[in-house]
Coordinates of C-alpha atoms in Angstrom, one line a residue:
M581 CA 113.7 73.7 93.0
P582 CA 112.2 71.0 95.0
A583 CA 112.6 67.4 93.3
L584 CA 108.8 67.0 92.9
L585 CA 108.1 70.4 91.1
L586 CA 111.3 69.5 88.8
A587 CA 109.5 66.2 88.1
L588 CA 106.0 68.0 87.0
I589 CA 107.4 71.0 85.0
C590 CA 108.9 71.1 81.5
S591 CA 109.5 74.0 79.7
T592 CA 107.4 75.2 76.1
S593 CA 107.3 78.9 74.9
L594 CA 104.7 81.4 73.8
G595 CA 104.8 84.3 71.4
E596 CA 104.9 87.6 71.8
G597 CA 102.4 88.9 74.3
Q598 CA 99.0 90.5 72.6
D599 CA 96.2 92.6 74.0
A600 CA 93.5 90.8 72.2
E601 CA 91.0 88.9 74.6
E602 CA 91.6 85.7 73.1
V603 CA 94.8 84.5 71.2
P604 CA 96.1 81.3 69.1
S605 CA 97.0 78.7 71.2
S606 CA 100.8 77.6 70.6
S607 CA 101.3 75.2 73.7
T608 CA 101.2 71.6 74.0
F609 CA 98.1 71.6 76.5
K610 CA 96.1 68.7 76.7
A611 CA 93.2 68.6 79.2
P612 CA 94.4 66.0 81.9
T613 CA 91.8 63.2 82.9
P614 CA 90.1 63.2 86.4
G615 CA 91.5 60.6 88.5
V616 CA 92.4 59.1 91.8
C617 CA 95.4 58.7 93.9
S618 CA 96.7 55.6 95.6
E619 CA 95.4 54.8 98.9
E620 CA 98.8 55.5 100.3
C621 CA 98.4 59.1 99.1
Y622 CA 95.3 59.6 100.5
K623 CA 95.8 58.3 104.2
V624 CA 98.8 61.2 104.8
A625 CA 98.3 64.0 101.7
T626 CA 95.8 65.7 99.5
C627 CA 94.9 64.2 96.2
N628 CA 94.2 66.7 93.2
E629 CA 91.5 64.5 91.5
E630 CA 90.8 67.2 88.7
L631 CA 94.5 66.9 87.6
G632 CA 94.5 63.0 87.2
G633 CA 95.6 62.5 90.8
R634 CA 98.4 64.7 91.9
C635 CA 99.1 64.0 95.2
D636 CA 100.2 66.9 97.5
C637 CA 102.4 66.0 100.5
P638 CA 102.4 67.8 103.5
K639 CA 105.4 69.6 104.4
T640 CA 106.7 66.9 106.8
L641 CA 106.6 64.2 103.6
S642 CA 107.7 64.1 100.3
G643 CA 107.9 61.4 97.2
K644 CA 105.4 60.2 94.9
D645 CA 102.9 58.9 97.3
C646 CA 104.3 61.0 100.1
H647 CA 105.9 57.9 101.4
R648 CA 109.1 59.4 102.6
K649 CA 110.1 62.0 105.6
A650 CA 111.1 65.6 104.1
T651 CA 114.4 66.7 104.5
K652 CA 115.3 69.5 107.3
G653 CA 116.2 72.1 104.7
N654 CA 112.7 71.8 103.4
L655 CA 111.0 72.0 107.1
H656 CA 113.4 74.8 107.6
A657 CA 112.1 76.7 104.8
F658 CA 108.5 75.9 105.0
G659 CA 107.9 75.2 108.5
Q660 CA 109.0 75.3 112.4
D661 CA 110.1 72.9 115.1
S662 CA 107.6 70.6 116.6
S663 CA 107.9 72.2 120.1
R664 CA 107.1 75.6 118.8
E665 CA 104.4 73.9 116.5
L666 CA 102.6 73.1 119.4
R667 CA 102.8 76.2 121.3
A668 CA 101.7 78.3 118.4
P669 CA 100.7 76.5 115.4
F670 CA 100.7 77.9 111.9
P671 CA 97.5 78.8 110.5
C672 CA 96.3 77.2 107.2
L673 CA 94.6 79.0 104.6
N674 CA 90.5 79.3 105.6
D675 CA 91.4 77.0 108.3
C676 CA 90.9 74.2 105.5
N677 CA 87.1 74.7 105.2
G678 CA 86.7 72.5 107.8
R679 CA 87.5 69.7 105.0
G680 CA 91.1 69.0 106.3
T681 CA 93.5 68.9 108.9
C682 CA 96.3 71.9 109.5
V683 CA 99.7 70.2 109.4
Y684 CA 102.4 72.9 109.8
G685 CA 100.4 75.3 108.2
A686 CA 99.5 73.2 104.7
C687 CA 96.1 71.6 104.6
V688 CA 95.8 67.8 104.6
C689 CA 92.5 67.5 102.9
T690 CA 90.2 64.9 103.2
R691 CA 89.2 62.3 100.5
G692 CA 87.5 63.9 97.5
N693 CA 88.6 67.4 98.7
F694 CA 91.5 69.4 97.1
T695 CA 93.5 72.6 96.6
S696 CA 95.4 75.0 99.2
D697 CA 92.2 75.4 101.4
C698 CA 90.5 71.9 100.4
S699 CA 87.7 74.4 99.0
V700 CA 87.3 72.4 95.7
S701 CA 85.9 68.6 95.0
L702 CA 84.8 67.0 91.7
D703 CA 80.9 66.7 91.3
P704 CA 80.5 62.9 91.1
E705 CA 78.1 63.5 88.0
T706 CA 79.8 65.8 86.1
K707 CA 83.4 65.3 87.3
R708 CA 83.6 69.3 86.9
P709 CA 85.1 71.0 89.8
V710 CA 82.8 72.9 92.4
V711 CA 83.4 75.1 95.5
L712 CA 82.6 73.8 98.7
A713 CA 80.0 71.1 97.8
G714 CA 76.8 70.7 99.5
S715 CA 77.4 73.8 101.5
G716 CA 75.0 76.0 99.5
Y717 CA 77.9 78.3 97.9
A718 CA 77.1 80.2 94.6
V719 CA 79.2 82.7 93.3
R720 CA 78.0 86.2 93.8
R721 CA 76.0 88.2 91.1
K722 CA 78.9 90.8 91.1
R723 CA 81.7 90.3 88.5
P724 CA 84.4 89.7 88.3
L725 CA 84.6 86.1 89.3
V726 CA 88.3 84.8 89.8
Y727 CA 89.4 81.4 89.0
V728 CA 92.6 80.5 91.6
Y729 CA 95.1 78.1 90.0
D730 CA 96.0 75.0 92.4
I731 CA 99.5 75.2 91.4
P732 CA 101.8 73.0 93.5
H733 CA 101.5 74.5 96.8
Q734 CA 105.7 74.6 97.8
L735 CA 105.0 77.5 95.1
S736 CA 102.3 79.3 97.0
S737 CA 100.5 78.6 100.0
W738 CA 103.5 76.7 101.6
Y739 CA 104.9 80.1 102.2
N740 CA 103.3 80.8 105.7
V741 CA 101.9 84.1 106.6
M742 CA 103.4 83.8 110.1
K743 CA 107.1 84.0 108.3
I744 CA 106.3 86.7 105.7
D745 CA 106.4 90.3 106.7
R746 CA 103.3 91.3 104.8
G747 CA 100.2 89.1 104.8
L748 CA 98.3 90.7 101.6
P749 CA 98.8 88.0 99.5
W750 CA 97.1 85.1 101.9
V751 CA 94.2 87.1 103.3
F752 CA 93.5 88.3 99.7
W753 CA 93.1 84.8 98.7
E754 CA 91.1 84.0 101.7
R755 CA 88.7 86.7 100.9
L756 CA 87.9 85.6 97.3
V757 CA 85.6 82.5 99.2
G758 CA 84.2 84.7 101.5
S759 CA 83.0 87.2 99.1
G760 CA 81.7 84.7 96.6
A761 CA 84.1 86.2 93.9
L762 CA 85.8 82.2 93.8
T763 CA 84.8 80.0 91.1
A764 CA 86.0 76.5 90.3
D765 CA 85.0 76.9 86.4
G766 CA 87.6 78.6 84.2
D767 CA 85.2 79.0 81.6
E768 CA 83.1 81.6 83.6
A769 CA 85.8 83.2 84.9
D770 CA 86.3 86.9 84.4
W771 CA 90.0 86.8 85.8
F772 CA 92.5 84.1 87.1
F773 CA 94.7 84.6 89.8
I774 CA 98.4 83.0 90.0
P775 CA 98.8 82.4 93.8
V776 CA 102.8 82.2 93.5
K777 CA 104.4 83.4 96.2
L778 CA 106.2 86.7 95.0
R779 CA 108.2 89.0 98.0
S780 CA 112.2 89.0 96.7
T781 CA 114.2 89.0 93.8
T782 CA 114.6 85.2 93.1
D783 CA 110.6 84.7 93.1
G784 CA 110.1 85.8 89.8
F785 CA 111.6 82.5 88.5
K786 CA 109.0 80.8 90.7
L787 CA 106.7 82.8 88.6
Q788 CA 108.1 81.2 85.6
D789 CA 107.7 77.8 86.6
A790 CA 104.0 78.0 88.0
V791 CA 103.1 79.5 84.2
T792 CA 104.7 76.8 82.6
Y793 CA 102.9 74.5 85.0
I794 CA 99.4 76.1 84.1
R795 CA 100.2 76.1 80.4
E796 CA 100.5 72.3 80.2
R797 CA 97.5 71.7 82.5
W798 CA 94.9 74.3 81.7
P799 CA 93.7 76.0 78.6
W800 CA 93.1 79.7 79.6
Y801 CA 96.4 81.3 80.0
D802 CA 97.1 80.6 76.4
K803 CA 93.3 81.2 75.5
Y804 CA 94.2 85.1 76.7
G805 CA 97.7 85.3 76.1
G806 CA 98.4 85.9 79.9
N807 CA 95.9 88.6 79.7
R808 CA 92.9 88.4 82.4
H809 CA 95.8 86.8 84.7
F810 CA 97.0 88.6 87.7
V811 CA 99.5 88.0 90.5
L812 CA 100.2 89.8 93.9
H813 CA 103.6 91.2 94.8
S814 CA 104.1 92.2 98.1
G815 CA 107.7 93.6 97.9
D816 CA 109.4 97.1 98.0
T817 CA 109.6 97.6 94.6
G818 CA 106.9 95.5 93.0
R819 CA 107.6 94.3 89.5
G820 CA 110.7 96.3 89.1
E821 CA 112.1 94.0 91.8
V822 CA 112.5 90.9 89.9
T823 CA 115.2 90.6 87.5
G824 CA 114.9 91.9 84.0
A825 CA 114.6 88.7 82.6
I826 CA 111.6 88.1 84.3
R827 CA 109.9 91.4 83.2
E828 CA 111.3 90.9 79.7
D829 CA 109.9 87.5 79.1
E830 CA 107.4 87.4 76.2
V831 CA 104.9 84.6 78.0
L832 CA 104.7 86.5 81.0
S833 CA 104.2 90.3 79.5
N834 CA 100.5 90.3 79.6
I835 CA 100.1 89.3 83.5
T836 CA 98.6 92.1 85.6
W837 CA 100.6 92.7 89.0
L838 CA 98.8 94.1 91.8
H839 CA 101.8 95.4 93.7
H840 CA 102.5 98.6 96.1
W841 CA 105.1 100.7 94.1
G842 CA 103.8 102.9 91.4
L843 CA 107.1 103.9 89.8
T844 CA 106.4 104.7 86.1
E845 CA 110.0 105.2 84.7
D846 CA 113.5 104.2 85.8
Y847 CA 114.9 106.3 88.9
P848 CA 118.8 106.0 88.3
T849 CA 119.9 107.7 91.5
S850 CA 117.9 105.6 93.6
G851 CA 118.8 102.5 91.5
W852 CA 115.0 101.7 90.9
R853 CA 113.6 100.2 87.9
K854 CA 110.3 101.1 86.2
A855 CA 107.8 98.8 87.6
H856 CA 104.2 100.1 86.9
R857 CA 102.5 100.2 83.8
V858 CA 99.4 102.2 83.8
G859 CA 96.3 100.4 83.0
K860 CA 97.9 96.9 83.0
D861 CA 99.1 97.0 86.6
V862 CA 97.4 98.1 89.9
I863 CA 99.0 99.7 92.6
V864 CA 97.3 98.2 95.8
P865 CA 97.5 99.6 99.5
I866 CA 99.5 97.4 102.0
Y867 CA 97.5 95.4 104.3
F868 CA 97.1 96.9 108.1
G869 CA 97.3 93.5 109.5
A870 CA 99.1 92.3 112.6
K871 CA 102.6 93.7 111.4
Q872 CA 101.9 96.8 109.9
G873 CA 100.0 99.8 111.2
H874 CA 98.6 97.8 114.5
A875 CA 100.1 100.6 116.8
V876 CA 98.3 103.5 115.5
V877 CA 95.6 102.8 112.8
P878 CA 93.0 101.5 115.5
M879 CA 92.9 105.0 116.6
S880 CA 92.0 106.7 113.1
G881 CA 90.9 110.0 113.3
L882 CA 88.3 109.3 111.0
H883 CA 86.3 107.3 113.4
P884 CA 83.2 108.9 114.7
L885 CA 84.1 108.8 118.7
A886 CA 87.9 109.9 117.8
P887 CA 88.8 113.4 119.9
R888 CA 86.8 116.1 118.3
I889 CA 89.4 118.6 118.7
P890 CA 90.5 121.0 115.8
R891 CA 93.7 120.1 114.5
S892 CA 96.7 122.5 115.6
G893 CA 99.7 121.2 113.8
T894 CA 100.6 122.2 110.6
F895 CA 103.1 119.4 109.3
L896 CA 104.2 116.1 110.3
F897 CA 106.8 113.4 109.5
S898 CA 108.2 110.8 111.8
G899 CA 110.5 108.0 110.5
R900 CA 113.7 107.4 109.0
I901 CA 115.5 110.2 107.2
C902 CA 119.0 109.3 106.4
G903 CA 119.8 106.6 104.1
D904 CA 122.7 105.5 106.2
H905 CA 120.4 105.3 109.2
S906 CA 121.9 108.0 111.1
I907 CA 120.2 110.9 112.7
P908 CA 119.9 114.1 110.8
D909 CA 121.9 117.1 112.2
P910 CA 120.4 120.4 110.9
Q911 CA 124.0 122.0 111.7
K912 CA 125.3 120.0 109.1
P913 CA 125.3 120.7 105.4
W914 CA 123.0 118.9 103.1
P915 CA 122.0 116.5 103.6
H916 CA 121.9 117.0 107.1
C917 CA 123.4 113.1 107.5
A918 CA 126.1 111.5 108.8
T919 CA 127.3 110.4 105.1
N920 CA 126.2 110.6 101.5
R921 CA 126.0 106.6 101.7
S922 CA 122.2 105.5 100.0
H923 CA 121.5 109.2 98.9
G924 CA 119.1 107.6 96.9
Y925 CA 116.7 106.2 99.9
S926 CA 113.3 107.8 99.2
Q927 CA 114.5 109.5 96.1
G928 CA 116.1 112.0 98.6
A929 CA 112.8 113.3 99.5
R930 CA 112.9 112.7 103.1
Q931 CA 116.4 114.2 103.2
L932 CA 115.1 117.6 101.0
V933 CA 111.9 118.1 103.3
H934 CA 113.9 117.9 106.4
F935 CA 116.7 120.0 105.1
H936 CA 114.4 122.7 104.2
H937 CA 111.8 122.7 107.0
A938 CA 113.1 120.9 109.6
Q939 CA 112.8 124.1 111.9
R940 CA 110.0 125.8 110.7
P941 CA 107.3 126.8 113.1
G942 CA 104.4 124.2 113.2
Y943 CA 106.4 121.7 111.3
K944 CA 107.6 118.2 113.0
I945 CA 110.0 116.3 111.1
V946 CA 111.7 113.9 113.3
V947 CA 113.4 110.2 113.5
S948 CA 111.6 108.8 116.4
N949 CA 108.2 110.2 118.4
K950 CA 106.8 108.5 121.1
E951 CA 103.8 111.2 120.6
Y952 CA 103.0 109.8 117.1
P953 CA 99.6 108.2 117.9
V954 CA 98.6 111.5 119.2
D955 CA 100.4 114.1 116.6
L956 CA 98.7 111.9 113.7
L957 CA 95.3 113.0 115.1
N958 CA 96.6 116.6 115.9
Y959 CA 98.6 117.6 112.4
K960 CA 96.7 118.6 109.5
W961 CA 99.3 117.8 106.9
C962 CA 101.5 114.6 107.0
L963 CA 104.6 113.6 104.5
A964 CA 103.8 110.5 102.4
P965 CA 107.3 109.9 101.1
S966 CA 108.8 106.6 99.3
G967 CA 111.2 104.6 101.4
G968 CA 113.4 101.8 100.1
G969 CA 110.6 101.5 97.5
H970 CA 107.0 102.0 98.4
G971 CA 106.0 103.9 101.5
H972 CA 102.8 102.6 103.8
R973 CA 102.2 106.4 105.1
Q974 CA 100.5 107.2 102.1
A975 CA 97.4 105.0 103.2
L976 CA 98.2 105.2 107.2
V977 CA 98.3 108.9 107.4
A978 CA 94.9 109.0 105.6
V979 CA 92.9 106.4 107.4
M980 CA 94.2 108.6 110.7
G981 CA 92.8 111.6 109.1
C982 CA 95.8 113.7 108.4
L983 CA 95.8 114.8 104.7
P984 CA 99.0 113.3 102.8
V985 CA 101.4 115.5 100.9
V986 CA 103.3 113.4 98.2
V987 CA 106.6 113.8 97.7
S988 CA 107.8 110.8 95.3
D989 CA 108.5 112.3 91.6
Q990 CA 107.3 109.6 89.0
V991 CA 105.7 107.2 91.5
M992 CA 101.9 107.0 91.4
Q993 CA 99.9 106.2 94.7
P994 CA 97.4 103.3 95.5
F995 CA 94.7 103.3 93.2
E996 CA 96.2 106.0 91.2
P997 CA 95.2 107.1 88.5
E998 CA 92.0 105.1 89.1
M999 CA 91.1 107.3 91.6
D1000 CA 91.9 111.3 91.9
W1001 CA 94.5 111.8 94.6
G1002 CA 94.2 115.6 94.1
A1003 CA 90.7 115.6 95.6
F1004 CA 92.1 114.7 99.2
S1005 CA 96.1 115.3 98.9
L1006 CA 98.7 117.7 97.9
R1007 CA 101.5 116.5 95.6
V1008 CA 104.8 118.5 95.6
A1009 CA 107.5 117.9 93.1
H1010 CA 111.1 117.4 94.5
K1011 CA 112.2 120.5 92.7
D1012 CA 109.4 122.6 94.5
V1013 CA 110.2 121.2 98.3
P1014 CA 111.9 124.5 99.2
T1015 CA 108.4 126.1 98.7
M1016 CA 106.5 123.5 100.0
H1017 CA 105.1 125.7 102.9
E1018 CA 103.7 128.1 100.3
V1019 CA 101.8 125.5 98.7
I1020 CA 100.2 124.3 102.1
E1021 CA 99.3 127.7 103.0
A1022 CA 97.6 128.3 99.9
V1023 CA 95.1 125.8 100.9
D1024 CA 92.2 128.0 102.8
E1025 CA 90.0 126.4 105.3
Q1026 CA 87.0 125.9 103.3
K1027 CA 89.0 124.0 100.6
Y1028 CA 90.9 121.9 103.6
E1029 CA 87.3 120.9 104.9
E1030 CA 86.3 120.1 101.2
M1031 CA 89.6 117.8 101.1
Q1032 CA 88.7 116.6 104.5
D1033 CA 85.4 115.1 103.3
A1034 CA 86.8 113.6 100.3
L1035 CA 89.2 112.1 102.7
R1036 CA 86.4 109.9 104.4
C1037 CA 85.7 108.4 101.2
A1038 CA 89.1 107.8 99.8
A1039 CA 90.3 106.4 103.2
Q1040 CA 87.7 103.7 103.0
H1041 CA 89.5 102.8 99.5
M1042 CA 92.7 102.5 101.0
I1043 CA 92.3 99.4 103.9
F1044 CA 91.3 96.0 103.6
S1045 CA 88.5 96.4 106.2
T1046 CA 86.4 93.4 104.5
M1047 CA 89.5 91.5 105.5
S1048 CA 90.8 93.0 108.5
G1049 CA 87.9 94.4 110.3
A1050 CA 86.6 98.2 110.5
F1051 CA 88.7 100.9 111.7
M1052 CA 85.9 103.8 111.3
Q1053 CA 82.8 101.7 111.8
E1054 CA 82.7 101.4 108.0
D1055 CA 80.8 98.3 106.5
G1056 CA 83.4 97.3 103.8
R1057 CA 81.4 97.8 100.9
W1058 CA 84.1 100.6 99.5
D1059 CA 87.2 98.8 100.8
A1060 CA 90.5 98.0 99.0
F1061 CA 89.6 94.5 98.3
E1062 CA 86.7 95.5 96.5
F1063 CA 88.1 98.5 94.6
T1064 CA 90.4 96.1 93.5
L1065 CA 88.1 93.7 91.7
E1066 CA 86.3 96.9 90.4
I1067 CA 89.5 98.2 88.7
L1068 CA 90.2 94.5 87.3
R1069 CA 86.5 94.4 86.1
M1070 CA 87.1 97.9 84.1
Q1071 CA 90.1 96.6 82.5
Q1072 CA 88.4 93.8 81.2
T1073 CA 85.5 95.7 80.1
Y1074 CA 87.2 98.8 78.5
P1075 CA 90.7 97.3 77.2
G1076 CA 92.9 100.1 76.3
L1077 CA 90.9 103.1 78.1
H1078 CA 93.3 105.0 80.4
P1079 CA 92.2 104.4 84.1
S1080 CA 91.7 108.3 84.8
K1081 CA 88.8 108.0 82.2
Y1082 CA 86.9 104.9 84.1
A1083 CA 84.8 107.3 86.0
E1084 CA 83.6 109.0 82.9
V1085 CA 82.4 106.0 81.0
D1086 CA 81.1 103.6 83.5
E1087 CA 78.2 104.5 86.0
Q1088 CA 78.9 101.6 88.5
Y1089 CA 82.7 102.6 88.8
R1090 CA 81.7 106.1 89.4
S1091 CA 79.4 105.3 91.7
F1092 CA 81.9 103.1 93.6
L1093 CA 84.7 105.6 93.3
N1094 CA 82.5 108.4 95.0
C1095 CA 81.4 105.6 97.7
G1096 CA 77.7 105.5 96.3
D1097 CA 77.2 109.4 96.4
P1098 CA 76.1 110.9 92.9
D1099 CA 77.8 114.3 93.8
G1100 CA 80.9 113.0 94.7
M1101 CA 83.6 112.0 97.2
A1102 CA 83.4 115.1 99.4
A1103 CA 79.8 115.4 99.2
Y1104 CA 79.5 111.9 100.7
G1105 CA 82.2 112.7 103.4
K1106 CA 80.0 115.6 104.1
K1107 CA 77.0 113.9 104.5
L1108 CA 78.8 111.1 106.5
R1109 CA 80.2 113.6 109.3
A1110 CA 76.6 115.0 109.6
A1111 CA 75.6 111.3 110.0
Q1112 CA 78.1 110.2 112.7
L1113 CA 77.5 113.4 114.7
E1114 CA 73.6 112.5 114.7
K1115 CA 74.6 109.2 115.8
Y1116 CA 77.2 110.5 118.5
P1117 CA 76.0 113.9 119.3
T1118 CA 78.7 113.9 121.9
A1119 CA 82.0 111.8 122.5
P1120 CA 83.6 110.7 125.6
S1121 CA 85.8 113.1 127.1
L1122 CA 88.4 113.4 129.8
S1123 CA 86.8 116.4 131.4
R1124 CA 84.1 115.7 133.7
D1125 CA 83.0 119.4 133.1
P1126 CA 81.0 119.5 129.8
D1127 CA 81.9 123.4 129.8
A1128 CA 85.8 122.6 129.7
P1129 CA 86.3 120.7 126.5
M1130 CA 89.5 118.4 125.9
E1131 CA 92.4 120.0 124.7
W1132 CA 95.5 118.3 123.1
A1133 CA 97.5 119.2 125.9
D1134 CA 95.4 116.5 128.1
L1135 CA 96.5 113.8 125.5
Y1136 CA 100.0 114.8 125.4
K1137 CA 100.7 115.3 129.2
K1138 CA 102.7 112.7 131.0
S1139 CA 103.7 110.3 128.0
M1140 CA 100.3 110.3 126.7
V1141 CA 98.8 109.0 130.0
G1142 CA 95.9 111.2 128.9
L1143 CA 95.5 109.3 125.5
K1144 CA 95.7 106.1 127.3
N1145 CA 92.5 107.0 129.7
L1146 CA 90.6 108.4 126.9
L1147 CA 91.0 104.7 125.3
D1148 CA 90.0 103.2 128.4
I1149 CA 86.8 105.4 128.9
H1150 CA 85.8 104.4 125.1
R1151 CA 86.7 100.5 126.0
L1152 CA 83.6 99.8 128.5
P1153 CA 80.1 101.5 128.2
S1154 CA 79.3 103.7 131.3
K1155 CA 77.0 102.5 134.1
G1156 CA 73.7 102.4 133.0
E1157 CA 74.4 102.9 129.3
D1158 CA 73.4 100.5 126.8
P1159 CA 76.1 98.5 125.0
E1160 CA 76.8 99.4 121.5
P1161 CA 74.9 97.4 119.1
P1162 CA 76.6 95.0 116.8
L1163 CA 78.1 96.9 113.9
P1164 CA 78.2 95.6 109.9
L1165 CA 81.5 94.5 110.6
C1166 CA 83.5 93.7 113.6
S1167 CA 85.7 96.6 114.7
M1168 CA 89.8 96.9 114.9
S1169 CA 88.9 100.4 116.3
L1170 CA 89.9 101.4 119.9
W1171 CA 87.3 104.1 120.0
D1172 CA 85.0 101.2 119.9
Q1173 CA 83.4 99.2 122.8
E1174 CA 84.9 95.9 123.5
Q1175 CA 81.8 93.7 122.5
V1176 CA 81.9 94.9 118.9
R1177 CA 85.6 94.3 118.4
C1178 CA 87.0 91.5 116.4
T1179 CA 89.2 90.5 119.6
K1180 CA 86.2 89.7 121.7
V1181 CA 85.9 86.4 122.9
G1182 CA 83.2 84.7 120.4
H1183 CA 84.6 86.0 117.0
R1184 CA 86.1 82.5 116.7
E1185 CA 89.1 82.9 114.3
R1186 CA 90.6 85.5 116.2
V1187 CA 91.5 83.2 119.0
H1188 CA 93.6 80.8 116.8
H1189 CA 95.3 83.4 114.5
P1190 CA 95.2 87.3 113.4
Y1191 CA 94.3 86.1 109.8
I1192 CA 90.4 85.6 109.8
P1193 CA 89.0 82.6 107.4
G1194 CA 87.1 84.6 104.5
G1195 CA 87.9 87.6 105.8
A1196 CA 86.6 90.1 108.8
S1197 CA 83.2 89.7 106.8
C1198 CA 83.1 86.0 108.0
V1199 CA 84.3 86.5 111.5
M1200 CA 81.3 84.3 112.9
H1201 CA 80.6 81.9 110.3
K1202 CA 82.3 78.6 110.2
N1203 CA 81.0 77.9 106.6
L1204 CA 82.5 80.5 104.2
A1205 CA 79.2 80.0 102.0
E1206 CA 77.5 81.9 105.0
C1207 CA 79.4 84.8 105.0
P1208 CA 77.1 87.9 104.4
R1209 CA 77.3 89.7 101.1
L1210 CA 75.5 92.8 102.4
W1211 CA 75.9 95.1 99.6
E1212 CA 75.1 92.3 96.6

C-alpha cells in the first residue's frame, strides 16, 4: 500500500451488518473542517478543500505537499514512459471537466476544484460542496441520486482504462455526471458509490482500506450500516473472486456489488464460490467498448438496416470449448479434449454441448470461426455459456439478434431475476443437454417471433448505449446504465422485496422493464419492428435487381467479401440521396451512414480516446451540465 495512504488510514470497527435504513453509529467519525492546502500543493497538485486540505499528488510526485518525485515502481504501476505518453496520452476521467490538466491519466485540478474529475468545489458562502459550479448543473428529477466518495486516487481513478481490460467502472463513473445523477450533497443522495478499483482477488483488501477511510471522514456509511452503498467489480467471478476474509467481513457485508457474475451457490467442480446475493447485488452486463465485442456488435442484427434475410441456421457457438485449450475431437471419448485438465471450465457446459451436438445438422459448434459476424446474423439460437466465470455472449448474441440458449446451472444472467429471461431465451439444465435439440424444436414459429420481439426490448437493457453510442438506433432511455439505477431505486424503495416481483408492485419499474409499452416487451418489439419498416421500407442490398433478393450465400462467399461490400454500401448515401438526419445518440453501428457515427470528425471526444466524457449522450458537449436528458 502506498505510504501516503498508510498515513491517512487507521483502523475502526463496526458491528454486524443490518438491513435497517439507518443504524446507530459506532465509528469515531468527526466531520473534517474545510480548509486549504499549502501554496506548494496548489502549484503542482489537487487540493481537496472539503476534507480540510488533502493534497492529492499527480502520479509523478509524492510527499505531503507533492514535493518529491514518485518512485519508478509507482509510475510502472499507474503510468507509462514519457515518450509513449507524448504519442498516446492516457485519458483522464471526464477530461477533467475543463477544470484541470491531465497528467499521465490523472487530473491536476485548478485551484478550488477537486475529486478525480475536478467536478466538485466548495460554495464560497456555504462551504458546501457543489457539482460543476457556475455551469448551470442541477441534479435530474429522476431518482436515484448518487454520491461518489473522493477516496485517495491511488485506490480509484489512477488505475487507467487503457491498461485495464474492462472499462465499465470508468465509463459508469463518467456517466453519473452527464446523466445528472451525481450529487455532491450526501444528505440528499439515495446511493453512495465507492469507486475503488475491483478487478483482481487482492483488490478486495483495497475495499477494506477505502471503507476505513470513508468511515473516518463521512457519516453516511455508518448511518446506513453500509446499506445504500455500492461498488463495481469487473472481474470474472465478481464478489466470489475476492478472498473469504473480504466476503465475510461484517463491516462490508451490506455493500451492494454491481458485478458480471450471477453464481448463487458454490460450484465445487469449477472451484467457484457463491458470488451473487439476490436482492442485494446486481448482475450488470459487460460494457461493449474498445476491447469487448467491437468486432461484431456494430453489426447488430436488430438494427433496422441489417440484412433482412430469414435466419436459416439452427444453433451456433464459436469459442473456447476445452479447459486445457486443446481443439475438441469428436472421435475422442468424453470430453472430446486432449486431457481432463480444467474440466470445470464453463462448468463443463461447453464440453457437454459439443459432445452431444457438434455433428447435428444445422448446428455449428466450433472453436474458431472466420464467418462469425455473418453466422450471428444467420443462426436462430446461440449458446450463452459461462467461461472462466462470467460469459459475455449472453449480451453479445442478444444484441446481434440471436436468441440465447443459457446452459449455466445456478448462474443468473444480467439483470436476472429483475428481468424475465424466459421471454427471449431458453434455459437448459446441464442434465438436459443431451436432449437440448428437442427443447429448441419445441419452439414453434409463432413463439419464436414473439421471443424475437421481446428481444428488441431486452437487448436495449443489456447495452450501455448512453455511454458507448447506439448499436440499433436506440435513444438510450432503456439502456443498461439507466436499468442499473432503476434497480437501485427499487432496492431502496422496497427493501426485502424479491426482485422478480418488482414489476408487480411498481408502475414506473414495470414501464421501464417493458420499454414503455403497457402490453409488455414483446408488444414493444412488434410495434418497433413495424415502425422501423415504415421508416426504411427497403434496405441496401448487394443485388442490382430488386426482384432478386439477397441470400446468405452472397454474404458468406469469398471470405465474406459480400458482407464487406454491403457495409460499404451502408457507409455512404447513394448519389442524389439525402444524408441520414441526426439520431438521438451518435451511432456505433456499421449499418448507419458515416455522418451520424460517433467516430465522425466533429464528435470531439472520439478524436482523443474511446471513452467519451459523460457518455455518448454528451458527445458534442464540452460542459457536461449541458448534456441532454431526453427522457427526464
